Amino acid sequence: MTLLNPSWTAVLYLAAAACFILALRGLNSPRTARRGNLLGAFGALLAVVTVFFSVKLDNIPWILAAIAVGSAVAAPVARRVKMTQMPQLVALFNGVGGGAAALVALLELAHTEDAWVRVAIVFTLLVGAVSFAGSALTFAKLQELMTTRPVVFPGLPVIMGAVLLAAVGAAAAVVLTGSFALALVLLVLGLLAGVLLVLPVGGADVPIVISLLNAFTGLAVAASGLVLGNVLLVVAGTLVGASGTILTRAMAAAMGRSVAGILFGAFRGGSTAGSTAVSDRPVRSSSAEDVAVLLGYSQRVIIVPGYGLAVAQGQHTAAELALALEARGIRVDFAIHPVAGRMPGHMNVLLAEANVPYESLKEMSEINSEFRTADVALVVGANDVVNPAAKTSPGSPIYGMPILEVADARQVVFLKRSMRPGFAGIENELMHEPQTTLLFGDAKDSLTKVLGAVKGL
């Protein structure tokens, strides 16, 4: 017996779907992102409650136990994760979604004789397995549990092609026979394909692959909705798949590259290499007091945050420095590159946490023309997104990527821990230009010293 009739179930599913759509709309802007997140969470809760009261469920104790265990693990992890580890968390959650869809499809195989449902099952099984294995590998790369460089070995393209052909053959056999053993073979081939897909990707390309795998998970979930006859799963999975695809294309465009070039660039040496070689070329370094004088007697300062700021947790100090400069009548803005950090919106979230006004966060298209009017561009922990090699070096792995035009500012100050290159693993010629000064040290420590010196002017 169920408590909800089909009409009420449809109404509640429609309300949940509307929440998901409004959530995506809210996540479009930092100002509405928190509300969008809450709407999405409420939609998911509404969907789960509706399923409980509209379907005759078996094994309810096991279901509740699984929910309790999952919540007990995920909630503390989500609350304690550092801002710099958010991409890893996204990769893990994404992989779990894909893996769950694949397991549901595997278990549903024995309950259907319909060939079209079996087509949906093999699609869910293969794509979900690819997403799970690929996401697990991206987590390992971002967490530096393995090399972040592209891993390529002789015969990799041939092996990948053979695995995909074998997967197509196994999928066809499962549709024709309904064999559980062949479905297990397909699952293993999907896991292998996921590993082979991510191995050649390295450096700054890894976050884009996370977004692509997120789209894969959405498609797998949508297909699992067809398997289970659940309309809401189809809608939610399609939304995730579509938004993940759009985000992937947008991130690739922000780097001036194609998605295929990112996935398979390493085969021809075009992927970001992730080199850690430290340059020994001379640069002009300065003290915190000198940087404070430079900033304190400017009229216009643009701060460019990067992953180094997130690692140092210097966002609050950067916000305080901006306030101190504004108190002296200096106009200060933050320039945000679309792929700064390790995921889209990373810098927006970081600076919002420090209560930097949204009006002070300027997207690349908006701020680039203003660098030529800036007295100082203060680059804090960023590198690749301001590297002129993206415009001047056709052989560079970031060639073609739109960058923040900090070189147009009258003075450029880099706050860096060392001369180690950025995530793309290439040297930044801007650091050797006459108008550039470097202040070495932890970003938060350097900002604290500069802030103290500015207050003492």
XYZ file of C-alpha atoms in Angstrom, residues 290-445:
156
model
C 58.307 48.576 -1.201
C 55.157 46.846 -2.464
C 53.107 48.734 0.140
C 54.477 52.077 -1.099
C 53.693 51.059 -4.685
C 50.111 50.171 -3.744
C 49.531 52.944 -1.225
C 50.331 55.768 -3.640
C 48.378 54.344 -6.590
C 45.006 55.459 -7.845
C 43.899 52.166 -9.350
C 44.823 48.633 -8.220
C 43.586 45.350 -9.692
C 44.128 42.191 -7.637
C 44.370 38.903 -9.570
C 43.710 35.909 -7.278
C 44.836 32.391 -8.135
C 45.147 28.917 -6.686
C 48.111 30.013 -4.515
C 45.797 32.370 -2.627
C 43.425 29.463 -1.923
C 46.269 27.210 -0.766
C 47.544 29.891 1.627
C 43.991 30.704 2.792
C 44.862 34.364 2.274
C 41.441 35.509 1.028
C 40.534 37.339 4.253
C 43.869 39.191 4.261
C 43.428 40.086 0.584
C 39.961 41.467 1.374
C 41.377 43.450 4.299
C 44.145 44.850 2.088
C 41.539 45.958 -0.468
C 39.607 47.767 2.284
C 42.779 49.468 3.542
C 43.609 50.699 0.035
C 40.036 51.887 -0.555
C 40.222 53.813 2.722
C 43.077 55.764 1.112
C 40.832 56.648 -1.843
C 42.266 53.974 -4.156
C 39.929 52.099 -6.471
C 40.394 48.329 -6.075
C 38.859 45.458 -8.074
C 39.441 41.710 -8.228
C 39.956 40.222 -11.720
C 38.507 36.712 -12.059
C 39.647 34.329 -14.807
C 37.056 31.634 -15.716
C 39.440 28.766 -14.938
C 41.433 30.349 -12.095
C 41.889 27.833 -9.306
C 40.954 24.245 -10.030
C 37.271 24.545 -10.903
C 34.905 27.171 -12.325
C 33.872 29.745 -9.731
C 36.678 28.722 -7.356
C 37.858 32.322 -6.850
C 34.294 33.671 -6.586
C 33.511 31.269 -3.749
C 36.840 31.961 -2.058
C 36.383 35.744 -2.072
C 32.687 35.538 -1.171
C 33.810 33.655 1.951
C 35.903 36.745 2.820
C 32.874 39.035 2.237
C 34.391 40.745 -0.790
C 31.441 42.623 -2.415
C 30.180 40.997 -5.601
C 30.517 44.389 -7.330
C 34.294 44.184 -6.834
C 34.575 40.832 -8.631
C 35.099 41.504 -12.336
C 35.007 38.779 -14.967
C 37.813 38.623 -17.535
C 35.764 40.097 -20.383
C 34.823 43.051 -18.188
C 38.171 43.822 -16.564
C 40.689 43.209 -19.371
C 40.256 46.631 -20.969
C 40.792 48.274 -17.553
C 44.301 46.923 -16.923
C 45.776 49.687 -19.108
C 44.377 52.242 -16.645
C 45.669 50.393 -13.577
C 48.733 51.631 -11.721
C 49.398 48.212 -10.196
C 48.245 44.674 -11.010
C 48.786 42.565 -7.881
C 48.935 38.889 -8.882
C 48.442 36.643 -5.851
C 49.155 32.965 -6.450
C 48.151 33.012 -10.136
C 50.390 32.121 -13.065
C 48.992 30.406 -16.160
C 45.955 32.720 -16.430
C 48.256 35.767 -16.822
C 50.992 34.091 -18.884
C 51.589 35.956 -22.201
C 52.782 32.664 -23.725
C 49.098 31.985 -24.351
C 49.271 34.728 -27.006
C 52.869 34.719 -28.170
C 54.117 31.098 -28.163
C 52.348 28.843 -30.711
C 54.142 25.786 -29.312
C 52.979 26.419 -25.766
C 50.378 24.021 -24.277
C 48.271 27.033 -23.240
C 48.560 28.813 -26.609
C 45.172 30.259 -27.551
C 43.858 30.455 -23.986
C 42.380 33.899 -23.226
C 44.315 35.485 -20.354
C 43.989 38.422 -17.984
C 45.961 41.281 -19.577
C 47.966 42.216 -16.488
C 50.962 43.110 -18.684
C 49.049 46.270 -19.696
C 49.229 47.645 -16.134
C 51.966 50.200 -15.362
C 53.424 47.976 -12.633
C 52.949 44.262 -12.017
C 53.619 42.633 -8.645
C 53.642 38.846 -8.257
C 53.247 37.285 -4.829
C 54.801 33.824 -5.241
C 56.206 31.137 -3.023
C 58.973 30.279 -5.533
C 59.865 30.331 -9.231
C 58.113 27.002 -9.686
C 55.871 27.176 -12.800
C 52.092 27.058 -12.687
C 49.828 24.031 -13.187
C 50.534 24.035 -16.937
C 54.236 23.628 -16.198
C 55.606 26.465 -18.341
C 57.665 29.540 -17.491
C 56.007 32.968 -17.380
C 58.023 35.567 -19.330
C 56.038 38.382 -17.694
C 58.053 37.827 -14.518
C 61.185 38.924 -16.350
C 59.733 42.139 -17.804
C 61.054 45.546 -16.541
C 57.714 46.588 -14.972
C 57.426 43.377 -12.942
C 58.401 42.893 -9.287
C 58.210 39.687 -7.257
C 57.610 39.315 -3.532
C 58.505 35.770 -2.492
C 56.802 33.924 0.342
C 53.539 32.333 1.411
C 50.699 34.406 -0.068
C 48.959 34.984 3.267
C 52.201 35.939 5.032
